[in-house]
Tab-separated table of N, CA and C in Angstrom:
chain	number	residue	atom	x	y	z
A	1	ALA	N	0.142	30.111	19.566
A	1	ALA	CA	-0.974	30.398	20.301
A	1	ALA	C	-1.601	29.099	20.405
A	2	PHE	N	-1.183	27.884	20.284
A	2	PHE	CA	-1.648	27.258	20.316
A	2	PHE	C	-0.818	25.965	22.099
A	3	GLN	N	-0.070	26.666	22.553
A	3	GLN	CA	0.475	26.626	23.944
A	3	GLN	C	-0.351	27.771	25.403
A	4	ARG	N	-1.125	28.332	24.338
A	4	ARG	CA	-2.009	29.620	25.923
A	4	ARG	C	-2.828	28.081	26.433
A	5	GLU	N	-2.986	28.608	27.580
A	5	GLU	CA	-4.115	27.769	28.066
A	5	GLU	C	-5.478	28.217	27.475
A	6	GLY	N	-6.046	26.869	27.754
A	6	GLY	CA	-7.703	26.747	27.582
A	6	GLY	C	-8.536	25.492	26.874
A	7	PRO	N	-9.279	25.520	26.884
A	7	PRO	CA	-9.819	24.028	26.313
A	7	PRO	C	-8.987	23.630	24.363
A	8	PRO	N	-9.037	22.319	24.779
A	8	PRO	CA	-8.385	22.597	23.450
A	8	PRO	C	-8.783	22.471	22.187
A	9	LEU	N	-9.842	22.626	22.148
A	9	LEU	CA	-9.896	23.227	21.208
A	9	LEU	C	-9.932	24.686	20.218
A	10	ASP	N	-10.337	25.607	21.611
A	10	ASP	CA	-10.332	26.656	21.390
A	10	ASP	C	-8.695	26.806	21.526
A	11	ARG	N	-8.336	26.561	21.337
A	11	ARG	CA	-5.993	26.253	21.666
A	11	ARG	C	-5.484	25.529	19.848
A	12	PHE	N	-6.765	24.872	19.308
A	12	PHE	CA	-6.120	24.904	17.849
A	12	PHE	C	-6.911	25.797	16.936
A	13	GLU	N	-7.908	26.355	17.445
A	13	GLU	CA	-8.763	27.385	16.805
A	13	GLU	C	-7.422	29.030	16.621
A	14	ARG	N	-6.566	28.513	17.894
A	14	ARG	CA	-6.231	30.300	18.417
A	14	ARG	C	-4.930	29.881	16.895
A	15	ALA	N	-4.339	29.032	17.223
A	15	ALA	CA	-3.154	28.622	16.089
A	15	ALA	C	-3.400	28.473	14.107
A	16	GLY	N	-4.292	28.606	14.543
A	16	GLY	CA	-5.177	28.199	13.410
A	16	GLY	C	-5.632	29.750	12.556
A	17	ARG	N	-5.481	30.255	13.538
A	17	ARG	CA	-6.397	31.842	13.287
A	17	ARG	C	-4.790	33.257	12.796
A	18	ALA	N	-4.285	32.255	13.735
A	18	ALA	CA	-2.415	32.506	13.929
A	18	ALA	C	-1.812	32.418	12.608
A	19	PHE	N	-1.550	31.399	11.742
A	19	PHE	CA	-1.896	30.844	10.654
A	19	PHE	C	-1.375	31.779	9.416
A	20	PHE	N	-3.193	32.518	10.203
A	20	PHE	CA	-4.130	32.882	9.178
A	20	PHE	C	-3.408	34.328	8.790
A	21	ASN	N	-3.317	35.005	10.031
A	21	ASN	CA	-4.116	36.342	10.748
A	21	ASN	C	-2.483	36.505	10.709
A	22	ARG	N	-1.619	36.646	11.799
A	22	ARG	CA	-0.070	37.015	11.511
A	22	ARG	C	0.321	36.125	10.641
A	23	PHE	N	1.006	34.294	10.239
A	23	PHE	CA	1.656	34.468	9.307
A	23	PHE	C	1.487	35.139	8.155
A	24	CYS	N	-0.125	34.220	7.576
A	24	CYS	CA	0.105	35.124	6.154
A	24	CYS	C	-0.381	36.387	5.704
A	25	ARG	N	-0.223	36.983	6.102
A	25	ARG	CA	-0.737	38.692	6.335
A	25	ARG	C	0.954	39.064	6.543
A	26	ARG	N	1.915	39.058	7.251
A	26	ARG	CA	2.693	39.670	7.710
A	26	ARG	C	3.932	38.791	6.513
A	27	HIS	N	3.461	38.115	7.334
A	27	HIS	CA	4.757	37.045	6.116
A	27	HIS	C	4.808	37.508	4.509
A	28	HIS	N	3.769	37.781	4.214
A	28	HIS	CA	3.191	37.686	2.536
A	28	HIS	C	4.520	36.354	1.594
A	29	GLU	N	5.632	38.015	2.019
A	29	GLU	CA	6.401	36.744	0.687
A	29	GLU	C	7.441	35.303	0.998
A	30	LEU	N	6.974	34.822	2.848
A	30	LEU	CA	6.928	33.625	2.450
A	30	LEU	C	6.486	32.703	2.482
A	31	VAL	N	5.007	32.935	2.036
A	31	VAL	CA	4.236	32.407	2.306
A	31	VAL	C	4.432	31.956	0.078
A	32	VAL	N	4.583	32.995	0.013
A	32	VAL	CA	4.937	32.959	-1.517
A	32	VAL	C	5.686	31.475	-1.718
A	33	LEU	N	7.118	32.188	-1.701
A	33	LEU	CA	8.405	31.196	-0.955
A	33	LEU	C	8.034	30.197	-1.474
A	34	ILE	N	6.977	29.748	0.113
A	34	ILE	CA	7.024	28.388	0.664
A	34	ILE	C	5.804	27.310	-0.572
A	35	LEU	N	5.640	28.403	-0.995
A	35	LEU	CA	3.690	27.695	-1.848
A	35	LEU	C	4.320	27.383	-3.483
A	36	ARG	N	4.904	29.030	-3.104
A	36	ARG	CA	4.555	29.161	-4.762
A	36	ARG	C	6.012	27.839	-5.456
A	37	GLU	N	6.777	28.017	-4.915
A	37	GLU	CA	8.358	27.289	-5.420
A	37	GLU	C	8.004	25.793	-6.379
A	38	ALA	N	7.842	25.051	-7.940
A	38	ALA	CA	8.451	24.111	-7.902
A	38	ALA	C	8.528	22.873	-8.129
A	39	VAL	N	7.959	21.896	-6.688
A	39	VAL	CA	9.023	20.636	-6.941
A	39	VAL	C	9.428	20.574	-7.502
A	40	GLY	N	10.879	19.973	-7.059
A	40	GLY	CA	11.776	20.127	-8.007
A	40	GLY	C	12.730	20.576	-8.799
A	41	VAL	N	12.161	21.985	-8.488
A	41	VAL	CA	13.184	23.600	-9.435
A	41	VAL	C	14.243	23.536	-8.479
A	42	ASN	N	13.787	23.407	-7.267
A	42	ASN	CA	15.231	24.758	-6.306
A	42	ASN	C	15.822	23.325	-5.413
A	43	ALA	N	16.708	22.368	-5.886
A	43	ALA	CA	16.012	21.023	-3.660
A	43	ALA	C	16.644	22.458	-2.762
A	44	ALA	N	16.972	22.723	-2.835
A	44	ALA	CA	17.867	23.573	-1.844
A	44	ALA	C	16.479	24.270	-0.974
A	45	ILE	N	15.229	24.975	-2.121
A	45	ILE	CA	14.790	25.281	-1.331
A	45	ILE	C	13.768	24.509	-1.081
A	46	GLU	N	13.423	23.697	-1.624
A	46	GLU	CA	12.312	22.646	-1.469
A	46	GLU	C	13.029	21.341	0.221
A	47	GLU	N	14.113	21.732	-0.084
A	47	GLU	CA	14.477	21.008	1.458
A	47	GLU	C	14.497	21.724	2.725
A	48	GLN	N	14.008	22.843	2.551
A	48	GLN	CA	13.635	23.627	3.199
A	48	GLN	C	11.944	23.816	3.755
A	49	ARG	N	11.256	23.538	2.587
A	49	ARG	CA	9.759	23.536	3.162
A	49	ARG	C	9.731	22.773	3.127
A	50	LYS	N	10.440	21.487	3.079
A	50	LYS	CA	9.891	20.403	3.849
A	50	LYS	C	10.287	19.970	5.111
A	51	ALA	N	11.459	20.438	4.996
A	51	ALA	CA	11.904	20.608	6.920
A	51	ALA	C	10.666	21.142	8.122
A	52	ILE	N	9.881	22.655	6.909
A	52	ILE	CA	9.223	24.028	7.603
A	52	ILE	C	7.644	22.761	8.262
A	53	PHE	N	7.678	22.585	6.881
A	53	PHE	CA	6.365	21.149	6.782
A	53	PHE	C	6.081	19.629	7.953
A	54	GLN	N	7.726	19.841	8.253
A	54	GLN	CA	7.298	18.308	8.976
A	54	GLN	C	7.673	19.263	10.201
A	55	GLY	N	8.030	20.356	10.667
A	55	GLY	CA	8.327	20.670	12.006
A	55	GLY	C	6.340	21.514	12.008
A	56	LEU	N	5.904	22.310	11.425
A	56	LEU	CA	4.287	21.724	11.627
A	56	LEU	C	3.780	20.449	11.608
A	57	ILE	N	3.775	19.497	10.935
A	57	ILE	CA	3.505	18.394	11.593
A	57	ILE	C	3.702	17.709	12.681
A	58	ASP	N	4.536	18.167	12.686
A	58	ASP	CA	5.521	17.398	14.833
A	58	ASP	C	4.625	19.114	15.505
A	59	ASP	N	4.790	19.599	15.117
A	59	ASP	CA	3.710	20.704	16.213
A	59	ASP	C	2.715	19.350	16.285
A	60	ILE	N	1.533	19.729	15.115
A	60	ILE	CA	0.421	19.341	15.294
A	60	ILE	C	0.119	18.787	16.014
A	61	VAL	N	1.238	16.731	15.910
A	61	VAL	CA	0.755	15.694	16.396
A	61	VAL	C	1.358	15.913	17.482
A	62	GLY	N	1.824	17.239	17.765
A	62	GLY	CA	2.361	17.358	19.870
A	62	GLY	C	1.488	17.136	20.554
A	63	ALA	N	0.437	18.492	19.696
A	63	ALA	CA	-0.606	19.134	20.105
A	63	ALA	C	-2.157	17.892	20.867
A	64	ILE	N	-2.207	17.170	19.254
A	64	ILE	CA	-2.455	16.047	19.511
A	64	ILE	C	-2.381	15.361	20.241
A	65	PHE	N	-1.516	15.029	20.680
A	65	PHE	CA	-0.968	13.735	21.855
A	65	PHE	C	-1.504	14.893	22.988
A	66	SER	N	-1.198	16.282	23.446
A	66	SER	CA	-1.582	16.564	24.868
A	66	SER	C	-2.495	17.137	24.612
A	67	VAL	N	-3.166	17.367	24.362
A	67	VAL	CA	-4.785	17.310	24.741
A	67	VAL	C	-5.797	15.416	24.980
A	68	THR	N	-5.202	14.033	23.839
A	68	THR	CA	-5.550	13.163	24.507
A	68	THR	C	-4.882	12.184	25.488
A	69	GLY	N	-4.297	13.031	25.839
A	69	GLY	CA	-3.230	12.064	26.807
A	69	GLY	C	-2.948	10.683	26.138
A	70	ARG	N	-2.788	10.664	25.101
A	70	ARG	CA	-2.204	8.886	24.352
A	70	ARG	C	-1.175	9.393	23.311
A	71	ARG	N	0.041	7.872	23.238
A	71	ARG	CA	1.037	8.261	22.483
A	71	ARG	C	0.836	7.182	22.483
A	72	ASP	N	-0.308	6.373	22.195
A	72	ASP	CA	0.014	4.373	21.542
A	72	ASP	C	0.241	4.685	19.629
A	73	ARG	N	0.329	3.875	19.575
A	73	ARG	CA	0.446	3.597	17.340
A	73	ARG	C	-0.500	4.628	17.210
A	74	ALA	N	-1.766	3.665	17.433
A	74	ALA	CA	-3.343	4.172	16.411
A	74	ALA	C	-2.940	5.310	17.046
A	75	THR	N	-2.301	6.297	17.548
A	75	THR	CA	-3.519	8.049	17.958
A	75	THR	C	-1.883	8.092	16.827
A	76	ALA	N	-0.669	8.064	16.887
A	76	ALA	CA	0.410	8.324	16.650
A	76	ALA	C	-0.411	8.450	14.598
A	77	ARG	N	-0.756	7.401	14.561
A	77	ARG	CA	-1.276	7.774	13.184
A	77	ARG	C	-1.993	7.657	12.948
A	78	ARG	N	-2.749	7.854	13.517
A	78	ARG	CA	-4.378	9.121	13.649
A	78	ARG	C	-3.540	10.367	13.510
A	79	ALA	N	-3.458	10.927	14.340
A	79	ALA	CA	-2.291	12.009	14.452
A	79	ALA	C	-1.850	12.458	13.796
A	80	GLN	N	-0.674	11.690	12.604
A	80	GLN	CA	0.385	12.418	11.606
A	80	GLN	C	-1.335	12.604	9.858
A	81	VAL	N	-1.557	11.279	10.359
A	81	VAL	CA	-2.926	11.609	9.390
A	81	VAL	C	-3.999	12.914	9.343
A	82	VAL	N	-4.022	13.275	10.308
A	82	VAL	CA	-5.313	14.797	10.745
A	82	VAL	C	-3.749	15.942	10.885
A	83	ALA	N	-2.761	15.611	11.165
A	83	ALA	CA	-1.498	16.979	10.755
A	83	ALA	C	-1.009	17.691	9.843
A	84	VAL	N	-1.862	15.956	8.805
A	84	VAL	CA	-0.735	16.363	6.973
A	84	VAL	C	-2.327	16.969	6.469
A	85	SER	N	-3.212	15.926	7.075
A	85	SER	CA	-4.948	16.793	6.147
A	85	SER	C	-5.182	17.771	6.657
A	86	LEU	N	-4.901	18.462	7.979
A	86	LEU	CA	-4.886	19.756	8.162
A	86	LEU	C	-3.975	20.420	7.229
A	87	LEU	N	-2.638	20.639	7.288
A	87	LEU	CA	-1.160	21.005	7.005
A	87	LEU	C	-2.449	21.022	5.090
A	88	GLY	N	-2.424	20.623	4.922
A	88	GLY	CA	-3.031	20.434	3.382
A	88	GLY	C	-4.552	20.801	3.203
A	89	MET	N	-5.135	21.548	4.394
A	89	MET	CA	-6.120	22.733	3.700
A	89	MET	C	-5.501	24.088	4.480
A	90	LEU	N	-5.104	23.940	5.060
A	90	LEU	CA	-4.148	25.418	4.775
A	90	LEU	C	-3.735	26.222	4.300
A	91	GLU	N	-2.924	24.626	4.105
A	91	GLU	CA	-1.685	25.446	2.405
A	91	GLU	C	-2.450	26.317	1.174
A	92	ARG	N	-4.065	25.173	1.217
A	92	ARG	CA	-4.665	25.072	0.083
A	92	ARG	C	-5.663	26.915	0.233
A	93	VAL	N	-5.911	26.700	1.682
A	93	VAL	CA	-7.068	27.993	1.730
A	93	VAL	C	-5.434	29.367	0.799
A	94	ALA	N	-4.778	29.088	1.536
A	94	ALA	CA	-3.596	29.818	1.563
A	94	ALA	C	-3.145	30.432	0.488
A	95	TYR	N	-3.113	29.194	-0.539
A	95	TYR	CA	-2.218	29.527	-1.516
A	95	TYR	C	-3.607	30.200	-2.533
A	96	HIS	N	-5.065	29.917	-2.249
A	96	HIS	CA	-5.776	30.817	-3.161
A	96	HIS	C	-6.494	31.370	-2.520
A	97	TYR	N	-6.196	32.104	-0.926
A	97	TYR	CA	-6.531	33.454	-0.856
A	97	TYR	C	-5.617	34.570	-0.332
A	98	TYR	N	-4.360	33.715	-0.112
A	98	TYR	CA	-3.003	34.606	-0.486
A	98	TYR	C	-2.044	35.218	-1.471
A	99	ILE	N	-2.392	34.381	-2.194
A	99	ILE	CA	-1.474	34.987	-3.632
A	99	ILE	C	-1.877	35.058	-4.895
A	100	TRP	N	-2.841	33.608	-4.721
A	100	TRP	CA	-3.976	34.123	-6.283
A	100	TRP	C	-5.249	35.249	-6.048
A	101	GLU	N	-4.992	35.088	-4.925
A	101	GLU	CA	-6.452	36.874	-4.919
A	101	GLU	C	-5.923	37.205	-4.160
A	102	THR	N	-4.737	38.808	-4.509
A	102	THR	CA	-3.884	39.168	-3.765
A	102	THR	C	-5.226	40.713	-2.965
A	103	GLY	N	-5.840	40.599	-4.222
A	103	GLY	CA	-6.714	41.848	-3.748
A	103	GLY	C	-8.330	41.002	-2.740
A	104	SER	N	-7.954	40.217	-2.242
A	104	SER	CA	-8.886	39.856	-1.261
A	104	SER	C	-9.445	41.198	-0.178
A	105	LYS	N	-10.337	41.530	-0.210
A	105	LYS	CA	-10.461	41.862	1.470
A	105	LYS	C	-11.520	41.056	2.571
A	106	ASP	N	-11.541	40.335	1.840
A	106	ASP	CA	-12.453	38.965	2.950
A	106	ASP	C	-11.354	38.278	3.147
A	107	ARG	N	-9.669	38.526	3.371
A	107	ARG	CA	-9.545	37.178	3.974
A	107	ARG	C	-9.237	36.775	6.095
A	108	ARG	N	-10.058	37.667	6.695
A	108	ARG	CA	-9.971	37.549	7.753
A	108	ARG	C	-11.199	36.608	8.204
A	109	LYS	N	-12.297	36.602	6.247
A	109	LYS	CA	-13.446	35.803	7.168
A	109	LYS	C	-13.415	34.830	6.150
A	110	VAL	N	-12.243	35.015	5.140
A	110	VAL	CA	-12.286	33.783	4.846
A	110	VAL	C	-10.905	32.544	5.767
A	111	ALA	N	-10.086	32.783	6.262
A	111	ALA	CA	-9.414	32.375	8.018
A	111	ALA	C	-10.893	31.794	8.445
A	112	GLU	N	-10.732	32.744	9.250
A	112	GLU	CA	-12.577	32.415	10.525
A	112	GLU	C	-13.406	30.993	9.820
A	113	GLU	N	-13.680	30.695	8.535
A	113	GLU	CA	-14.875	29.557	8.021
A	113	GLU	C	-13.587	29.001	8.011
A	114	ALA	N	-12.067	29.496	7.921
A	114	ALA	CA	-11.873	27.799	7.252
A	114	ALA	C	-10.998	27.163	9.356
A	115	VAL	N	-11.186	28.081	9.574
A	115	VAL	CA	-10.614	27.749	11.372
A	115	VAL	C	-11.952	27.156	11.255
A	116	ALA	N	-12.967	27.734	11.557
A	116	ALA	CA	-14.307	26.814	12.312
A	116	ALA	C	-14.585	25.697	11.344
A	117	PHE	N	-13.964	25.179	9.997
A	117	PHE	CA	-14.358	23.538	9.431
A	117	PHE	C	-14.100	23.391	9.774
A	118	ILE	N	-11.832	23.300	9.481
A	118	ILE	CA	-10.954	22.755	10.798
A	118	ILE	C	-11.406	22.098	12.041
A	119	ARG	N	-11.988	23.166	12.727
A	119	ARG	CA	-12.308	22.638	14.518
A	119	ARG	C	-13.564	21.889	14.179
A	120	ALA	N	-14.493	21.889	13.537
A	120	ALA	CA	-15.314	20.938	13.549
A	120	ALA	C	-14.886	19.956	12.999
A	121	GLY	N	-14.005	19.476	11.850
A	121	GLY	CA	-13.645	18.033	11.836
A	121	GLY	C	-12.792	18.087	13.077
A	122	LEU	N	-11.441	17.866	13.971
A	122	LEU	CA	-10.719	18.042	15.348
A	122	LEU	C	-12.311	17.892	16.111
A	123	SER	N	-13.120	18.088	16.237
A	123	SER	CA	-13.776	17.623	17.243
A	123	SER	C	-14.537	16.716	17.222
A	124	SER	N	-15.165	16.643	15.995
A	124	SER	CA	-14.707	15.078	15.517
A	124	SER	C	-13.871	13.805	16.177
A	125	VAL	N	-12.448	14.204	15.324
A	125	VAL	CA	-11.426	13.277	15.196
A	125	VAL	C	-11.466	13.065	16.933
A	126	LEU	N	-10.869	14.077	17.590
A	126	LEU	CA	-10.440	14.039	18.972
A	126	LEU	C	-11.594	13.745	20.138
A	127	ALA	N	-13.513	13.580	19.388
A	127	ALA	CA	-14.114	12.882	20.397
A	127	ALA	C	-13.651	11.646	20.005
A	128	ALA	N	-13.836	11.257	18.962
A	128	ALA	CA	-13.696	9.100	18.540
A	128	ALA	C	-11.809	8.861	18.654
A	129	GLU	N	-11.329	10.076	20.656
A	129	GLU	CA	-9.515	8.999	20.603
A	129	GLU	C	-10.467	8.802	22.156
A	130	HIS	N	-11.835	9.330	22.741
A	130	HIS	CA	-12.260	9.710	24.071
A	130	HIS	C	-13.018	8.582	24.467
């Protein structure tokens, strides 16, 4: 979703929507497995979860680099903090609305609100880069 052309914030927004509306809705069992397994209970699952999240972090950092056109140390550090923070928000929203509240009919609206919140934060961070 991010790879398609368009303004940077639109690309991030599409990626956020894809996470909720494609991945979380279509692969509920994977969301449960990735988010619910207690840390330290199963080393194999923990390693897989770590690899998945590291891959997502790397993707977000790469996206920020491509948007800012910068790869200096300060940008790299900031991009990693932003990526980890974004994943933390996405993870918590997904856990709450896709695992705890499995009967919720407003998931699409929740996804839109979460993406709007993230877009506003990204807008501020990316503006500081320029």
